[in-house]
């Protein structure tokens, strides 16, 4: 088994900031020796997530609206009460979407669809520095 690993460091504005990381992840894949395998992109932290979507203004707006309905910013959250905090909604949203995504790599390229991008979503209620671990296993 062969493994190629890289990291992305990103600045986010928080508040459901959606960042297209496809190009940066593809660059890490291209720098490695593996042409075929399975890529995992994993964000460190419990208030951010990684998924795939069509990264365009309407899709981003619709995703934010959906998450506002599922886990509103203002809510009766035990986490906020117990920890004197304000970001339980961010933890809940990140849990729904998940901290990682897997994408096949074929011929040294991410095997994404035409309208499919890999995105980082930062749900925290303040700007953050984020680290995404990118790993290809073959």
PDB file of C-alpha atoms in Angstrom:
ATOM      1  CA  UNK A   1       0.000   0.000   0.000  1.00  0.00           C
ATOM      2  CA  UNK A   2       1.269   3.477  -0.893  1.00  0.00           C
ATOM      3  CA  UNK A   3       0.150   6.725   0.770  1.00  0.00           C
ATOM      4  CA  UNK A   4       0.609  10.360  -0.266  1.00  0.00           C
ATOM      5  CA  UNK A   5      -0.318  13.059   2.267  1.00  0.00           C
ATOM      6  CA  UNK A   6      -0.543  16.855   2.132  1.00  0.00           C
ATOM      7  CA  UNK A   7      -2.161  19.691   4.061  1.00  0.00           C
ATOM      8  CA  UNK A   8      -4.112  22.797   3.168  1.00  0.00           C
ATOM      9  CA  UNK A   9      -4.208  25.797   5.480  1.00  0.00           C
ATOM     10  CA  UNK A  10      -7.141  28.104   4.896  1.00  0.00           C
ATOM     11  CA  UNK A  11      -8.558  31.263   6.428  1.00  0.00           C
ATOM     12  CA  UNK A  12     -12.312  31.364   6.735  1.00  0.00           C
ATOM     13  CA  UNK A  13     -14.764  34.061   7.737  1.00  0.00           C
ATOM     14  CA  UNK A  14     -16.970  31.576   9.615  1.00  0.00           C
ATOM     15  CA  UNK A  15     -20.777  31.897   9.549  1.00  0.00           C
ATOM     16  CA  UNK A  16     -21.250  29.124   6.936  1.00  0.00           C
ATOM     17  CA  UNK A  17     -18.391  30.306   4.737  1.00  0.00           C
ATOM     18  CA  UNK A  18     -18.188  27.876   1.798  1.00  0.00           C
ATOM     19  CA  UNK A  19     -14.745  27.567   0.196  1.00  0.00           C
ATOM     20  CA  UNK A  20     -14.034  25.641  -3.012  1.00  0.00           C
ATOM     21  CA  UNK A  21     -10.940  23.537  -2.264  1.00  0.00           C
ATOM     22  CA  UNK A  22     -11.040  21.417  -5.431  1.00  0.00           C
ATOM     23  CA  UNK A  23      -8.054  23.074  -7.135  1.00  0.00           C
ATOM     24  CA  UNK A  24      -5.888  22.984  -4.023  1.00  0.00           C
ATOM     25  CA  UNK A  25      -6.694  19.314  -3.396  1.00  0.00           C
ATOM     26  CA  UNK A  26      -5.998  18.470  -7.040  1.00  0.00           C
ATOM     27  CA  UNK A  27      -2.616  20.227  -6.737  1.00  0.00           C
ATOM     28  CA  UNK A  28      -1.689  17.993  -3.773  1.00  0.00           C
ATOM     29  CA  UNK A  29      -2.757  14.908  -5.744  1.00  0.00           C
ATOM     30  CA  UNK A  30      -0.661  16.020  -8.740  1.00  0.00           C
ATOM     31  CA  UNK A  31       2.422  16.549  -6.539  1.00  0.00           C
ATOM     32  CA  UNK A  32       2.297  12.941  -5.388  1.00  0.00           C
ATOM     33  CA  UNK A  33       3.524   9.739  -6.981  1.00  0.00           C
ATOM     34  CA  UNK A  34       0.118   8.018  -7.068  1.00  0.00           C
ATOM     35  CA  UNK A  35      -2.005   8.045 -10.227  1.00  0.00           C
ATOM     36  CA  UNK A  36      -4.848   5.900  -8.882  1.00  0.00           C
ATOM     37  CA  UNK A  37      -6.310   5.476  -5.428  1.00  0.00           C
ATOM     38  CA  UNK A  38      -8.791   6.868  -2.947  1.00  0.00           C
ATOM     39  CA  UNK A  39      -8.473  10.421  -1.683  1.00  0.00           C
ATOM     40  CA  UNK A  40      -9.728  11.485   1.716  1.00  0.00           C
ATOM     41  CA  UNK A  41     -10.041  15.175   2.601  1.00  0.00           C
ATOM     42  CA  UNK A  42     -10.505  15.682   6.356  1.00  0.00           C
ATOM     43  CA  UNK A  43     -10.930  18.984   8.206  1.00  0.00           C
ATOM     44  CA  UNK A  44      -9.634  19.262  11.746  1.00  0.00           C
ATOM     45  CA  UNK A  45     -12.123  20.814  14.147  1.00  0.00           C
ATOM     46  CA  UNK A  46     -15.677  20.164  15.262  1.00  0.00           C
ATOM     47  CA  UNK A  47     -17.330  23.213  13.669  1.00  0.00           C
ATOM     48  CA  UNK A  48     -16.357  22.692  10.022  1.00  0.00           C
ATOM     49  CA  UNK A  49     -17.236  20.136   7.370  1.00  0.00           C
ATOM     50  CA  UNK A  50     -16.245  18.906   3.921  1.00  0.00           C
ATOM     51  CA  UNK A  51     -18.640  17.800   1.196  1.00  0.00           C
ATOM     52  CA  UNK A  52     -19.177  17.915  -2.541  1.00  0.00           C
ATOM     53  CA  UNK A  53     -21.643  20.216  -4.264  1.00  0.00           C
ATOM     54  CA  UNK A  54     -22.124  22.394  -7.310  1.00  0.00           C
ATOM     55  CA  UNK A  55     -20.228  25.442  -6.058  1.00  0.00           C
ATOM     56  CA  UNK A  56     -22.247  28.325  -7.478  1.00  0.00           C
ATOM     57  CA  UNK A  57     -24.125  31.173  -5.748  1.00  0.00           C
ATOM     58  CA  UNK A  58     -27.568  29.538  -5.940  1.00  0.00           C
ATOM     59  CA  UNK A  59     -26.349  26.205  -4.615  1.00  0.00           C
ATOM     60  CA  UNK A  60     -24.454  27.893  -1.780  1.00  0.00           C
ATOM     61  CA  UNK A  61     -27.513  30.009  -0.853  1.00  0.00           C
ATOM     62  CA  UNK A  62     -29.782  26.953  -0.919  1.00  0.00           C
ATOM     63  CA  UNK A  63     -27.399  24.951   1.289  1.00  0.00           C
ATOM     64  CA  UNK A  64     -27.200  27.801   3.818  1.00  0.00           C
ATOM     65  CA  UNK A  65     -31.012  28.113   3.851  1.00  0.00           C
ATOM     66  CA  UNK A  66     -31.397  24.372   4.419  1.00  0.00           C
ATOM     67  CA  UNK A  67     -28.945  24.431   7.324  1.00  0.00           C
ATOM     68  CA  UNK A  68     -30.677  27.483   8.811  1.00  0.00           C
ATOM     69  CA  UNK A  69     -33.893  25.429   8.895  1.00  0.00           C
ATOM     70  CA  UNK A  70     -32.238  22.298  10.316  1.00  0.00           C
ATOM     71  CA  UNK A  71     -29.949  23.936  12.901  1.00  0.00           C
ATOM     72  CA  UNK A  72     -30.750  27.643  13.284  1.00  0.00           C
ATOM     73  CA  UNK A  73     -28.115  29.980  14.692  1.00  0.00           C
ATOM     74  CA  UNK A  74     -30.474  31.020  17.463  1.00  0.00           C
ATOM     75  CA  UNK A  75     -31.810  28.016  19.321  1.00  0.00           C
ATOM     76  CA  UNK A  76     -32.279  26.373  22.668  1.00  0.00           C
ATOM     77  CA  UNK A  77     -28.907  24.584  22.741  1.00  0.00           C
ATOM     78  CA  UNK A  78     -27.605  22.767  25.811  1.00  0.00           C
ATOM     79  CA  UNK A  79     -23.997  23.168  24.619  1.00  0.00           C
ATOM     80  CA  UNK A  80     -24.359  26.946  24.688  1.00  0.00           C
ATOM     81  CA  UNK A  81     -25.950  26.888  28.131  1.00  0.00           C
ATOM     82  CA  UNK A  82     -23.426  24.526  29.716  1.00  0.00           C
ATOM     83  CA  UNK A  83     -20.339  26.089  28.150  1.00  0.00           C
ATOM     84  CA  UNK A  84     -21.417  29.743  28.056  1.00  0.00           C
ATOM     85  CA  UNK A  85     -20.893  29.518  24.308  1.00  0.00           C
ATOM     86  CA  UNK A  86     -22.673  30.656  21.148  1.00  0.00           C
ATOM     87  CA  UNK A  87     -21.701  28.076  18.519  1.00  0.00           C
ATOM     88  CA  UNK A  88     -23.712  24.937  19.176  1.00  0.00           C
ATOM     89  CA  UNK A  89     -25.407  25.398  15.805  1.00  0.00           C
ATOM     90  CA  UNK A  90     -21.951  25.139  14.218  1.00  0.00           C
ATOM     91  CA  UNK A  91     -21.243  21.825  15.955  1.00  0.00           C
ATOM     92  CA  UNK A  92     -24.638  20.439  14.917  1.00  0.00           C
ATOM     93  CA  UNK A  93     -24.244  21.500  11.280  1.00  0.00           C
ATOM     94  CA  UNK A  94     -20.744  20.052  11.068  1.00  0.00           C
ATOM     95  CA  UNK A  95     -22.000  16.777  12.522  1.00  0.00           C
ATOM     96  CA  UNK A  96     -24.755  16.582   9.899  1.00  0.00           C
ATOM     97  CA  UNK A  97     -22.404  17.046   6.942  1.00  0.00           C
ATOM     98  CA  UNK A  98     -19.283  15.384   8.335  1.00  0.00           C
ATOM     99  CA  UNK A  99     -15.605  16.183   8.667  1.00  0.00           C
ATOM    100  CA  UNK A 100     -14.424  14.284   5.586  1.00  0.00           C
ATOM    101  CA  UNK A 101     -15.170  13.283   2.024  1.00  0.00           C
ATOM    102  CA  UNK A 102     -13.683  10.545  -0.146  1.00  0.00           C
ATOM    103  CA  UNK A 103     -13.098  10.881  -3.887  1.00  0.00           C
ATOM    104  CA  UNK A 104     -11.563   8.318  -6.245  1.00  0.00           C
ATOM    105  CA  UNK A 105      -8.378   9.371  -8.040  1.00  0.00           C
ATOM    106  CA  UNK A 106      -7.899   8.022 -11.563  1.00  0.00           C
ATOM    107  CA  UNK A 107      -5.053   8.933 -13.858  1.00  0.00           C
ATOM    108  CA  UNK A 108      -3.796  11.484 -11.332  1.00  0.00           C
ATOM    109  CA  UNK A 109      -7.109  13.393 -11.341  1.00  0.00           C
ATOM    110  CA  UNK A 110      -9.988  13.669  -8.905  1.00  0.00           C
ATOM    111  CA  UNK A 111     -12.882  11.663 -10.364  1.00  0.00           C
ATOM    112  CA  UNK A 112     -15.457  14.395  -9.735  1.00  0.00           C
ATOM    113  CA  UNK A 113     -18.440  15.102 -11.967  1.00  0.00           C
ATOM    114  CA  UNK A 114     -18.582  18.114 -14.273  1.00  0.00           C
ATOM    115  CA  UNK A 115     -20.568  20.252 -11.827  1.00  0.00           C
ATOM    116  CA  UNK A 116     -19.152  18.745  -8.637  1.00  0.00           C
ATOM    117  CA  UNK A 117     -16.626  20.535  -6.458  1.00  0.00           C
ATOM    118  CA  UNK A 118     -15.039  19.657  -3.137  1.00  0.00           C
ATOM    119  CA  UNK A 119     -15.857  22.330  -0.538  1.00  0.00           C
ATOM    120  CA  UNK A 120     -14.953  23.243   3.021  1.00  0.00           C
ATOM    121  CA  UNK A 121     -17.754  24.796   5.059  1.00  0.00           C
ATOM    122  CA  UNK A 122     -16.869  26.669   8.240  1.00  0.00           C
ATOM    123  CA  UNK A 123     -19.902  26.981  10.498  1.00  0.00           C
ATOM    124  CA  UNK A 124     -18.248  28.627  13.501  1.00  0.00           C
ATOM    125  CA  UNK A 125     -19.496  32.043  14.558  1.00  0.00           C
ATOM    126  CA  UNK A 126     -16.131  33.742  14.040  1.00  0.00           C
ATOM    127  CA  UNK A 127     -13.260  33.699  11.513  1.00  0.00           C
ATOM    128  CA  UNK A 128     -10.993  30.696  11.822  1.00  0.00           C
ATOM    129  CA  UNK A 129      -7.798  29.210  10.461  1.00  0.00           C
ATOM    130  CA  UNK A 130      -8.544  25.715   9.172  1.00  0.00           C
ATOM    131  CA  UNK A 131      -6.346  22.759   8.325  1.00  0.00           C
ATOM    132  CA  UNK A 132      -7.467  20.144   5.810  1.00  0.00           C
ATOM    133  CA  UNK A 133      -5.546  16.884   5.710  1.00  0.00           C
ATOM    134  CA  UNK A 134      -5.465  15.415   2.190  1.00  0.00           C
ATOM    135  CA  UNK A 135      -4.442  11.799   1.759  1.00  0.00           C
ATOM    136  CA  UNK A 136      -4.368   9.453  -1.231  1.00  0.00           C
ATOM    137  CA  UNK A 137      -4.133   5.724  -0.570  1.00  0.00           C
ATOM    138  CA  UNK A 138      -3.352   3.315  -3.392  1.00  0.00           C
TER     139      UNK A 138
END
